[in-house]
Coordinates of C-alpha atoms in Angstrom, one line a residue:
Chain Q
X1 CA 0.0 0.0 0.0
X2 CA 2.9 2.3 0.8
X3 CA 4.4 2.0 -2.7
X4 CA 0.9 2.3 -4.3
X5 CA 0.3 5.5 -2.3
X6 CA 3.6 7.0 -3.4
X7 CA 3.2 5.9 -7.0
X8 CA -0.3 7.5 -7.2
X9 CA 0.9 10.7 -5.5
X10 CA 4.0 11.0 -7.8
X11 CA 1.9 10.3 -10.9
X12 CA -0.6 13.0 -9.9
X13 CA 2.1 15.6 -9.1
X14 CA 3.9 14.8 -12.4
X15 CA 0.7 15.4 -14.4
X16 CA 0.2 18.7 -12.6
X17 CA 3.8 19.7 -13.4
X18 CA 3.4 18.8 -17.1
X19 CA 0.5 21.2 -17.5
X20 CA 2.1 24.0 -15.4
X21 CA 2.4 27.2 -17.6
X22 CA 6.1 27.1 -18.1
X23 CA 6.3 23.4 -18.8
X24 CA 3.3 22.7 -21.0
X25 CA 5.1 23.5 -24.2
X26 CA 7.8 20.9 -23.3
X27 CA 5.2 18.1 -23.4
X28 CA 2.5 19.1 -25.8
X29 CA 2.5 20.4 -29.4
X30 CA -0.8 22.2 -29.3
X31 CA -2.8 23.4 -26.3
X32 CA -3.9 20.4 -24.2
X33 CA -7.1 20.1 -22.2
X34 CA -5.5 21.6 -19.1
X35 CA -8.5 21.3 -16.8
X36 CA -8.9 17.7 -17.6
X37 CA -5.2 17.0 -16.9
X38 CA -5.4 18.9 -13.6
X39 CA -8.5 17.0 -12.6
X40 CA -6.8 13.7 -13.3
X41 CA -3.7 14.9 -11.4
X42 CA -5.7 15.9 -8.4
X43 CA -7.7 12.7 -8.5
X44 CA -4.5 10.6 -8.6
X45 CA -3.1 12.6 -5.6
X46 CA -6.4 12.0 -3.7
X47 CA -6.3 8.3 -4.4
X48 CA -2.7 8.4 -3.1
X49 CA -4.0 9.9 0.1
X50 CA -6.7 7.3 0.4
X51 CA -4.2 4.5 -0.1
X52 CA -2.0 5.7 2.8
X53 CA -5.0 5.7 5.3
X54 CA -5.7 1.9 5.7
X55 CA -2.1 1.2 6.8
X56 CA -1.5 4.1 9.1
X57 CA -4.9 5.5 10.1
X58 CA -6.2 8.9 9.1
X59 CA -4.0 11.1 11.4
X60 CA -0.7 9.4 10.6
X61 CA -1.7 8.7 7.0
X62 CA -2.4 12.4 6.3
X63 CA 1.0 13.4 7.7
X64 CA 2.9 10.7 5.8
X65 CA 1.0 11.5 2.6
X66 CA 1.9 15.2 3.0
X67 CA 5.5 14.2 3.3
X68 CA 5.2 12.0 0.2
X69 CA 3.6 14.9 -1.7
X70 CA 6.7 17.1 -0.9
X71 CA 9.2 14.4 -2.0
X72 CA 7.1 13.7 -5.1
X73 CA 7.0 17.5 -5.9
X74 CA 10.8 17.8 -5.6
X75 CA 11.2 14.7 -7.8
X76 CA 8.8 16.1 -10.5
X77 CA 10.5 19.6 -10.4
X78 CA 14.0 17.9 -10.9
X79 CA 12.5 15.7 -13.7
X80 CA 11.0 18.8 -15.5
X81 CA 14.3 20.6 -15.2
X82 CA 16.3 17.7 -16.5
X83 CA 14.0 17.2 -19.4
X84 CA 14.3 20.9 -20.4
X85 CA 18.0 20.5 -20.3
X86 CA 17.9 17.3 -22.3
X87 CA 15.8 19.0 -25.0
X88 CA 18.3 21.8 -25.1
X89 CA 15.9 24.4 -23.7
X90 CA 16.7 26.6 -20.8
Chain A
X1 CA 4.1 52.9 5.6
X2 CA 4.6 53.3 1.9
X3 CA 4.9 51.0 -1.0
X4 CA 3.0 47.8 -2.0
X5 CA 2.7 44.9 0.4
X6 CA 5.5 43.1 -1.4
X7 CA 7.8 46.1 -1.1
X8 CA 7.2 46.2 2.6
X9 CA 7.6 42.5 3.1
X10 CA 10.9 42.2 1.1
X11 CA 13.2 43.7 3.7
X12 CA 11.5 41.8 6.5
X13 CA 12.1 38.5 4.7
X14 CA 15.6 39.5 3.7
X15 CA 16.9 40.5 7.0
X16 CA 15.2 37.9 9.1
X17 CA 16.5 35.4 6.6
X18 CA 20.1 36.5 6.7
X19 CA 20.5 37.1 10.5
X20 CA 18.4 34.3 11.8
X21 CA 19.1 32.1 8.8
X22 CA 22.5 31.2 10.4
X23 CA 20.8 30.0 13.6
X24 CA 18.0 28.3 11.7
X25 CA 20.5 26.5 9.4
X26 CA 22.3 24.9 12.5
X27 CA 18.9 23.9 13.8
X28 CA 17.8 22.4 10.5
X29 CA 21.0 20.4 10.0
X30 CA 21.0 19.0 13.5
X31 CA 17.3 18.3 13.4
X32 CA 17.6 16.4 10.1
X33 CA 20.4 14.3 11.6
X34 CA 18.5 13.3 14.7
X35 CA 15.6 12.0 12.7
X36 CA 17.7 8.8 12.9
X37 CA 18.4 9.2 16.6
X38 CA 17.7 5.5 17.5
X39 CA 19.9 4.2 14.7
X40 CA 22.6 6.8 15.6
X41 CA 22.8 5.8 19.3
X42 CA 23.0 2.1 18.4
X43 CA 25.8 3.0 15.9
X44 CA 27.7 5.0 18.5
X45 CA 27.6 2.2 21.0
X46 CA 28.5 -0.8 18.8
X47 CA 29.4 -3.0 21.8
X48 CA 25.6 -3.2 22.7
X49 CA 25.0 -5.4 19.6
X50 CA 24.7 -8.9 21.0
X51 CA 23.3 -10.8 18.0
X52 CA 19.8 -11.9 17.0
X53 CA 17.7 -14.7 18.5
X54 CA 17.9 -13.9 22.2
X55 CA 14.3 -14.0 23.7
X56 CA 13.5 -10.7 25.4
X57 CA 12.0 -12.5 28.4
X58 CA 15.3 -14.1 29.1
X59 CA 17.3 -10.9 28.8
X60 CA 14.8 -9.1 31.2
X61 CA 14.9 -11.9 33.7
X62 CA 18.7 -11.7 33.8
X63 CA 18.6 -7.9 34.1
X64 CA 16.1 -8.3 37.0
X65 CA 18.4 -10.7 38.8
X66 CA 21.4 -8.3 38.3
X67 CA 19.4 -5.4 39.8
X68 CA 18.3 -7.5 42.8
X69 CA 22.0 -8.3 43.4
X70 CA 23.6 -5.0 42.8
X71 CA 21.0 -2.3 43.4
X72 CA 18.9 -3.7 46.3
X73 CA 19.1 -0.4 48.3
X74 CA 17.9 1.8 45.5
X75 CA 14.5 3.5 45.5
X76 CA 13.7 2.6 41.9
X77 CA 15.1 0.7 38.9
X78 CA 14.7 1.3 35.2
X79 CA 15.1 -1.4 32.6
X80 CA 15.2 -0.2 29.0
X81 CA 13.8 -3.0 26.9
X82 CA 16.2 -3.6 24.0
X83 CA 15.4 -3.6 20.3
X84 CA 16.1 -6.8 18.4
X85 CA 19.7 -7.9 18.8
X86 CA 20.7 -5.2 21.4
X87 CA 21.8 -5.4 25.0
X88 CA 19.5 -4.4 27.9
X89 CA 20.2 -1.0 29.6
X90 CA 19.5 -0.8 33.4
X91 CA 19.6 2.4 35.5
X92 CA 19.3 3.2 39.1
X93 CA 20.2 6.0 41.5
X94 CA 22.7 5.5 44.3
X95 CA 23.9 9.0 45.2
X96 CA 24.4 9.4 41.4
X97 CA 22.8 7.9 38.4
X98 CA 24.4 4.5 37.5
X99 CA 23.9 2.9 34.1
X100 CA 24.9 -0.6 33.1
X101 CA 24.6 -2.5 29.8
X102 CA 23.9 -6.2 30.3
X103 CA 24.1 -9.2 28.0
X104 CA 21.4 -11.9 28.0
X105 CA 23.3 -13.7 30.8
X106 CA 23.2 -10.6 33.0
X107 CA 26.9 -9.9 32.7
X108 CA 28.0 -6.3 32.4
X109 CA 29.2 -5.3 29.0
X110 CA 32.0 -2.8 28.4
X111 CA 30.4 -0.1 26.2
X112 CA 32.5 2.9 25.0
X113 CA 31.7 6.3 26.6
X114 CA 30.2 8.5 23.9
X115 CA 28.5 11.9 23.6
X116 CA 25.8 10.1 21.6
X117 CA 22.9 11.7 19.9
X118 CA 22.2 13.7 23.0
X119 CA 25.0 16.2 22.0
X120 CA 23.2 16.8 18.7
X121 CA 19.8 17.0 20.3
X122 CA 21.1 19.7 22.7
X123 CA 22.7 21.6 19.8
X124 CA 19.3 21.4 18.0
X125 CA 17.2 23.0 20.7
X126 CA 19.6 25.0 22.9
X127 CA 22.7 25.4 20.8
X128 CA 24.5 24.2 23.9
X129 CA 23.9 27.6 25.5
X130 CA 21.4 26.6 28.2
X131 CA 18.3 28.8 28.8
X132 CA 19.7 31.6 26.6
X133 CA 20.1 29.1 23.7
X134 CA 16.6 27.8 24.2
X135 CA 15.1 31.3 24.0
X136 CA 17.3 32.1 20.9
X137 CA 16.1 28.9 19.2
X138 CA 12.5 29.7 20.1
X139 CA 12.9 33.3 18.7
X140 CA 14.5 31.9 15.5
X141 CA 11.5 29.5 15.2
X142 CA 9.0 32.2 15.6
X143 CA 10.8 34.4 13.1
X144 CA 10.9 31.4 10.7
X145 CA 7.1 31.5 10.7
X146 CA 7.3 35.2 9.8
X147 CA 9.9 34.5 7.1
X148 CA 7.6 31.8 5.7
X149 CA 4.6 34.1 5.5
X150 CA 6.6 37.0 4.0
X151 CA 8.2 34.6 1.6
X152 CA 4.8 33.5 0.3
X153 CA 3.7 37.1 -0.1
X154 CA 6.9 37.9 -2.0
X155 CA 6.6 34.9 -4.4
X156 CA 4.8 36.4 -7.4
X157 CA 3.8 33.1 -9.1
X158 CA 3.7 30.7 -6.2
X159 CA 1.3 28.2 -7.8
X160 CA 2.2 28.7 -11.5
X161 CA 5.9 28.2 -11.0
X162 CA 5.8 25.6 -8.2
X163 CA 7.8 23.1 -10.2
X164 CA 10.1 25.6 -12.0
X165 CA 13.8 25.1 -11.6
X166 CA 16.2 26.6 -14.2
X167 CA 19.8 25.6 -13.4
X168 CA 22.9 27.4 -14.8
X169 CA 21.3 30.9 -14.8
X170 CA 23.1 32.5 -11.8
X171 CA 20.8 34.5 -9.5
X172 CA 17.7 33.2 -11.2
X173 CA 18.7 29.6 -10.4
X174 CA 19.4 30.3 -6.8
X175 CA 16.0 31.9 -6.5
X176 CA 14.4 28.9 -8.3
X177 CA 16.1 26.5 -5.9
X178 CA 15.1 28.6 -2.9
X179 CA 11.5 28.6 -4.1
X180 CA 11.3 24.9 -5.0
X181 CA 12.8 23.8 -1.7
X182 CA 10.5 26.1 0.2
X183 CA 7.2 25.9 -1.6
X184 CA 7.1 22.2 -2.1
X185 CA 7.8 21.5 1.5
X186 CA 5.8 24.4 2.9
X187 CA 3.5 22.2 5.1
X188 CA 6.5 20.7 6.7
X189 CA 8.2 24.1 7.3
X190 CA 5.1 25.5 9.0
X191 CA 4.5 22.4 11.0
X192 CA 8.1 22.0 12.2
X193 CA 8.5 25.6 13.3
X194 CA 5.2 25.8 15.1
X195 CA 5.4 22.3 16.8
X196 CA 9.0 23.2 17.8
X197 CA 7.6 26.2 19.7
X198 CA 4.8 24.1 21.3
X199 CA 7.5 21.6 22.4
X200 CA 8.9 24.2 24.9
X201 CA 5.5 25.7 25.6
X202 CA 5.7 25.7 29.4
X203 CA 9.0 27.5 29.3
X204 CA 8.1 30.0 26.6
X205 CA 4.6 30.8 27.9
X206 CA 4.6 30.1 31.6
X207 CA 1.8 32.5 32.6
X208 CA -1.2 30.2 32.3
X209 CA 0.6 27.5 34.4
X210 CA 1.6 30.0 37.0
X211 CA -1.9 31.5 37.2
X212 CA -3.5 28.1 37.6
X213 CA -0.9 26.2 39.7
X214 CA 0.9 29.1 41.4
X215 CA 4.4 28.1 42.4
X216 CA 3.8 24.4 41.9
X217 CA 4.2 23.8 38.2
X218 CA 5.0 20.1 38.8
X219 CA 1.3 19.7 39.9
X220 CA 0.3 20.4 36.2
X221 CA 2.4 17.4 35.1
X222 CA 1.1 15.2 37.9
X223 CA -2.5 16.0 36.9
X224 CA -1.7 15.5 33.2
X225 CA 0.3 12.3 33.6
X226 CA -1.3 10.4 36.5
X227 CA 0.8 7.9 38.3
X228 CA -0.2 5.1 40.5
X229 CA 1.6 5.7 43.8
X230 CA 1.9 3.6 47.0
X231 CA 3.8 4.2 50.2
X232 CA 6.6 1.7 50.8
X233 CA 5.8 -0.6 53.7
X234 CA 9.3 -1.1 55.0
X235 CA 8.9 -4.9 54.9
X236 CA 11.1 -7.0 52.7
X237 CA 9.3 -9.2 50.1
X238 CA 10.6 -11.4 47.3
X239 CA 9.7 -9.7 44.0
X240 CA 7.5 -11.4 41.4
X241 CA 8.9 -12.5 38.0
X242 CA 8.8 -9.9 35.3
X243 CA 7.9 -12.3 32.4
X244 CA 4.2 -12.7 33.1
X245 CA 3.8 -8.9 33.4
X246 CA 5.8 -8.4 30.3
X247 CA 3.6 -10.8 28.4
X248 CA 0.4 -9.2 29.6
X249 CA 1.7 -5.7 28.6
X250 CA 2.8 -7.0 25.1
X251 CA -0.8 -8.4 24.6
X252 CA -2.2 -5.0 25.6
X253 CA 0.1 -2.8 23.5
X254 CA 0.3 -5.0 20.4
X255 CA 2.9 -3.9 17.9
X256 CA 4.4 -1.2 20.0
X257 CA 5.6 -3.7 22.6
X258 CA 7.1 -2.7 25.9
X259 CA 9.8 0.1 25.9
X260 CA 10.5 0.8 29.5
X261 CA 10.1 -0.9 32.8
X262 CA 10.2 1.1 36.1
X263 CA 10.3 -0.7 39.4
X264 CA 9.4 1.4 42.4
X265 CA 10.5 0.5 45.9
X266 CA 12.1 -2.8 44.7
X267 CA 12.2 -5.6 47.3
X268 CA 9.6 -3.9 49.4
X269 CA 6.2 -5.6 50.1
X270 CA 4.5 -2.5 48.6
X271 CA 6.6 -2.4 45.4
X272 CA 4.9 -1.5 42.1
X273 CA 6.1 -2.0 38.6
X274 CA 5.2 0.3 35.6
X275 CA 5.5 -1.1 32.1
X276 CA 5.4 1.6 29.4
X277 CA 4.9 0.9 25.7
X278 CA 7.6 1.3 23.1
X279 CA 8.1 3.7 20.2
X280 CA 5.6 3.1 17.5
X281 CA 3.4 4.6 14.8
X282 CA 1.3 7.3 16.4
X283 CA 1.3 11.1 16.5
X284 CA 1.3 11.6 20.3
X285 CA 4.5 11.4 22.3
X286 CA 2.7 10.1 25.4
X287 CA 3.5 6.6 26.6
X288 CA 0.8 4.2 27.8
X289 CA 1.3 2.6 31.2
X290 CA 0.3 -0.6 32.9
X291 CA 1.1 -0.9 36.7
X292 CA 1.5 -4.2 38.5
X293 CA 2.0 -5.2 42.1
X294 CA 5.7 -6.0 42.5
X295 CA 5.1 -8.9 44.9
X296 CA 2.0 -10.7 43.4
X297 CA 2.3 -9.5 39.8
X298 CA -1.4 -8.5 39.8
X299 CA -2.5 -5.5 37.6
X300 CA -3.2 -2.5 39.8
X301 CA -3.7 0.3 37.3
X302 CA -3.6 1.3 33.7
X303 CA -3.3 4.6 31.9
X304 CA -3.9 4.3 28.2
X305 CA -5.9 7.4 27.5
X306 CA -4.8 11.0 27.9
X307 CA -6.6 14.2 27.2
X308 CA -6.8 17.9 27.5
X309 CA -4.0 20.5 27.2
X310 CA -1.3 17.9 27.7
X311 CA -2.7 15.7 25.0
X312 CA -2.8 18.6 22.6
X313 CA 0.9 19.4 23.4
X314 CA 1.9 15.8 23.1
X315 CA 0.3 15.4 19.7
X316 CA 2.1 18.5 18.4
X317 CA 5.4 17.5 20.0
X318 CA 4.9 14.0 18.4
X319 CA 4.3 15.6 15.1
X320 CA 7.7 17.4 15.5
X321 CA 9.4 14.0 16.1
X322 CA 7.7 12.2 13.2
X323 CA 8.0 8.8 14.7
X324 CA 5.3 7.3 12.5
X325 CA 4.8 4.9 9.7
X326 CA 7.6 2.6 10.9
X327 CA 10.7 4.3 9.5
X328 CA 8.9 5.8 6.5
X329 CA 8.2 8.9 8.6
X330 CA 11.8 9.2 9.5
X331 CA 12.9 9.1 5.9
X332 CA 10.3 11.6 4.8
X333 CA 11.3 13.9 7.7
X334 CA 14.9 13.4 6.7
X335 CA 14.1 14.5 3.1
X336 CA 12.0 17.4 4.3
X337 CA 14.7 18.5 6.8
X338 CA 17.3 18.4 4.0
X339 CA 15.0 20.6 1.9
X340 CA 14.8 23.0 4.9
X341 CA 18.6 23.2 5.1
X342 CA 18.7 23.8 1.3
X343 CA 16.0 26.4 1.6
X344 CA 18.0 28.3 4.2
X345 CA 21.4 27.8 2.5
X346 CA 20.1 29.0 -0.9
X347 CA 18.4 32.0 0.8
X348 CA 21.8 32.9 2.4
X349 CA 23.6 32.5 -0.9
X350 CA 21.0 34.5 -2.7
X351 CA 21.6 37.5 -0.4
X352 CA 25.2 37.7 -1.6
X353 CA 24.6 36.8 -5.2
X354 CA 22.0 39.6 -5.5
X355 CA 24.3 42.2 -4.0
X356 CA 27.3 41.1 -6.0
X357 CA 25.3 41.5 -9.2
X358 CA 24.8 45.1 -8.1
X359 CA 28.5 45.5 -7.6
X360 CA 28.4 45.6 -3.8
X361 CA 31.4 44.0 -1.9
X362 CA 30.0 41.1 0.1
X363 CA 33.1 38.9 0.4
X364 CA 32.9 38.7 4.2
X365 CA 29.3 37.5 4.1
X366 CA 30.1 35.0 1.5
X367 CA 32.8 33.6 3.7
X368 CA 30.6 33.6 6.8
X369 CA 27.9 31.8 4.8
X370 CA 30.4 29.1 3.7
X371 CA 31.8 28.8 7.2
X372 CA 28.3 28.0 8.5
X373 CA 27.0 26.0 5.6
X374 CA 29.9 23.6 5.8
X375 CA 30.8 24.0 9.5
X376 CA 27.5 22.8 10.9
X377 CA 27.5 19.4 9.2
X378 CA 31.2 19.1 9.9
X379 CA 30.4 19.0 13.6
X380 CA 28.3 15.9 13.0
X381 CA 30.8 14.3 10.8
X382 CA 33.6 15.1 13.3
X383 CA 31.5 13.5 16.1
X384 CA 30.9 10.3 14.2
X385 CA 34.6 10.1 13.2
X386 CA 35.7 10.7 16.8
X387 CA 33.4 8.0 18.0
X388 CA 35.4 5.4 16.0
X389 CA 38.8 7.1 16.0
X390 CA 39.4 7.7 19.8
X391 CA 40.6 4.8 21.9
X392 CA 37.6 3.1 23.5
X393 CA 39.0 3.2 27.0
X394 CA 40.0 6.9 27.0
X395 CA 39.1 9.0 30.1
X396 CA 36.4 11.6 29.5
X397 CA 35.9 10.2 26.1
X398 CA 32.5 11.9 25.5
X399 CA 34.1 15.3 26.0
X400 CA 37.0 14.3 23.7
X401 CA 34.5 13.4 21.0
X402 CA 33.0 16.8 21.2
X403 CA 36.5 18.4 21.0
X404 CA 37.2 16.5 17.8
X405 CA 33.8 17.6 16.4
X406 CA 34.6 21.2 17.1
X407 CA 38.1 20.8 15.6
X408 CA 36.4 19.5 12.4
X409 CA 34.1 22.4 12.4
X410 CA 37.1 24.7 12.9
X411 CA 38.8 23.3 9.8
X412 CA 35.6 23.9 7.8
X413 CA 35.5 27.5 9.1
X414 CA 39.2 28.0 8.3
X415 CA 38.6 26.8 4.7
X416 CA 35.8 29.2 4.4
X417 CA 37.8 32.1 5.8
X418 CA 41.2 31.6 4.2
X419 CA 40.9 29.6 1.0
X420 CA 40.4 31.3 -2.4
X421 CA 36.7 31.9 -3.2
X422 CA 36.9 29.8 -6.3
X423 CA 37.8 26.7 -4.3
X424 CA 36.3 27.1 -0.8
X425 CA 32.8 25.8 -1.6
X426 CA 34.2 22.6 -3.2
X427 CA 36.7 22.0 -0.4
X428 CA 34.1 22.6 2.3
X429 CA 31.9 19.9 0.8
X430 CA 34.9 17.6 0.3
X431 CA 35.8 17.9 4.0
X432 CA 32.3 16.9 5.0
X433 CA 32.4 13.9 2.6
X434 CA 35.8 12.9 4.0
X435 CA 34.6 13.0 7.6
X436 CA 31.5 10.8 6.9
X437 CA 33.3 8.3 4.7
X438 CA 36.2 8.0 7.1
X439 CA 33.8 7.4 10.0
X440 CA 32.1 4.7 7.8
X441 CA 35.4 3.2 6.8
X442 CA 36.5 2.9 10.4
X443 CA 33.2 1.4 11.4
X444 CA 33.5 -1.2 8.7
X445 CA 37.2 -2.0 9.3
X446 CA 38.1 -5.7 10.0
X447 CA 38.6 -4.8 13.6
X448 CA 35.1 -3.3 14.0
X449 CA 32.7 -4.9 16.4
X450 CA 29.4 -4.3 14.5
X451 CA 28.2 -5.1 11.0
X452 CA 26.7 -2.8 8.4
X453 CA 23.6 -1.4 9.9
X454 CA 20.9 1.2 9.1
X455 CA 23.1 4.2 10.2
X456 CA 26.0 3.0 8.1
X457 CA 23.7 3.4 5.2
X458 CA 22.8 6.9 6.3
X459 CA 26.5 7.8 6.5
X460 CA 27.2 6.3 3.1
X461 CA 24.3 8.3 1.5
X462 CA 25.5 11.5 3.3
X463 CA 29.1 11.0 2.3
X464 CA 28.3 10.4 -1.4
X465 CA 26.0 13.4 -1.5
X466 CA 28.7 15.7 -0.1
X467 CA 31.3 14.1 -2.4
X468 CA 29.1 14.7 -5.5
X469 CA 28.3 18.2 -4.4
X470 CA 32.0 18.9 -3.7
X471 CA 33.1 17.6 -7.1
X472 CA 30.3 19.6 -8.8
X473 CA 31.2 22.9 -7.0
X474 CA 34.9 22.4 -7.6
X475 CA 34.4 21.9 -11.4
X476 CA 32.0 24.9 -11.5
X477 CA 34.6 27.0 -9.6
X478 CA 31.6 28.4 -7.7
X479 CA 32.5 31.8 -6.2
X480 CA 29.2 32.8 -4.7

């Protein structure tokens, strides 16, 4: 469950990062349905939270999920930055 | 007051950040390290490793027998229940506090004297400066909250640019790094600063306690944490075996198990024995307690529910410790603590980068920043190295360890103050890498008593991070 929770949270955060204003052109040719992507990202993050509750309970699960959200955020930001570099954009 | 809200907030953020950033950085680095306090203490006392497969009941019985023989006149005994594969620690008071590590046969083990994690904990919350240090840390914590709020106000595109990091662009990159480290871990930053203040609540805000309890502040804790008390009878009685009480407590506590056993008035007919639960996954710091009759072994009292103001404080304090989700909480707190240190370090560097771009001379601040950024972790690396470097039988060994730690920090400061600006950043990181890798190397030498444990992994990760950072900064010839 712990891995599932982190995977869902990371996926959600990454989708949110892909449609962030300064990253969207790195990933999409034309304008993507941003609202749809954001909804999917938020839903994935919410499922990540739900997956962390059965193991740890609501109180601890919420705290642990918030920590995972931060780590996932830093990983996504690094990934976005590396990809820009890889594509030769700065 | 003139100017927009942002213009007003900018100097508040800048100057709190620079002046208290130095204090906050030390707090962040030490706080990040003591996330692994349990593992660290086990690593710093390698002789306490006795191998797997010893039933806890047997080790406790041996400890109980030892205490009956050697501490019969003491008013109370404490038995710290070991984690898997570790020795039992017993404590009693005989004019002074006496501590002994015992193997499963009840024989005293020789364990090196060490400053242990307590040195880092004291550095974290008092800077080793007593009451003054505690107040300074509290002030820095309160100002950190202000720095966080002003930082949010100053960030123009906080949500839109939440994932934006553009390396290799000078000042812009430092600001991006500062923003990413801060914004993505913002819940942690607020929680850790606020809960840190709540931790010392009764010291920082004593008025409510004084108003309600007058001169007797201890009464608040007695009411908050009820104890079962019984007057000693003065009659000798043979004590009951610990094992049945231990089994009963383990059944009650489940996964947490028993962490600490306190025997009051041992060998007296009115003796009582408290069994507290062990560290485990929950927010609150409070321990549950079962009390047994020391002579018959019958359960007398239990305290497994707390409430009110003390409960509130304990939950927030527990949140500060992050002892949850087995060790997942520790790793997440470690990562978030690292982000906090990076947030503060990038903020300090940004101050100088910005001013140098305007042509201001800020060389001294650059060197002070470097002294602190590499000096604080060097204290920890120096302490770990000293733990393995110094002879185990040395007199006043704990103090000697601290001296070595301070010498290591002194070297980091000397590098920052006297080396050319193009090399000092890389060398500072290299020194830290060297300290951690040397400590790990000595711990893993053929003469070492312990195998590769969890804290060895932490040292390896830390050493590699510093080495990578040092090489990168050296190649870049960073002059900031």
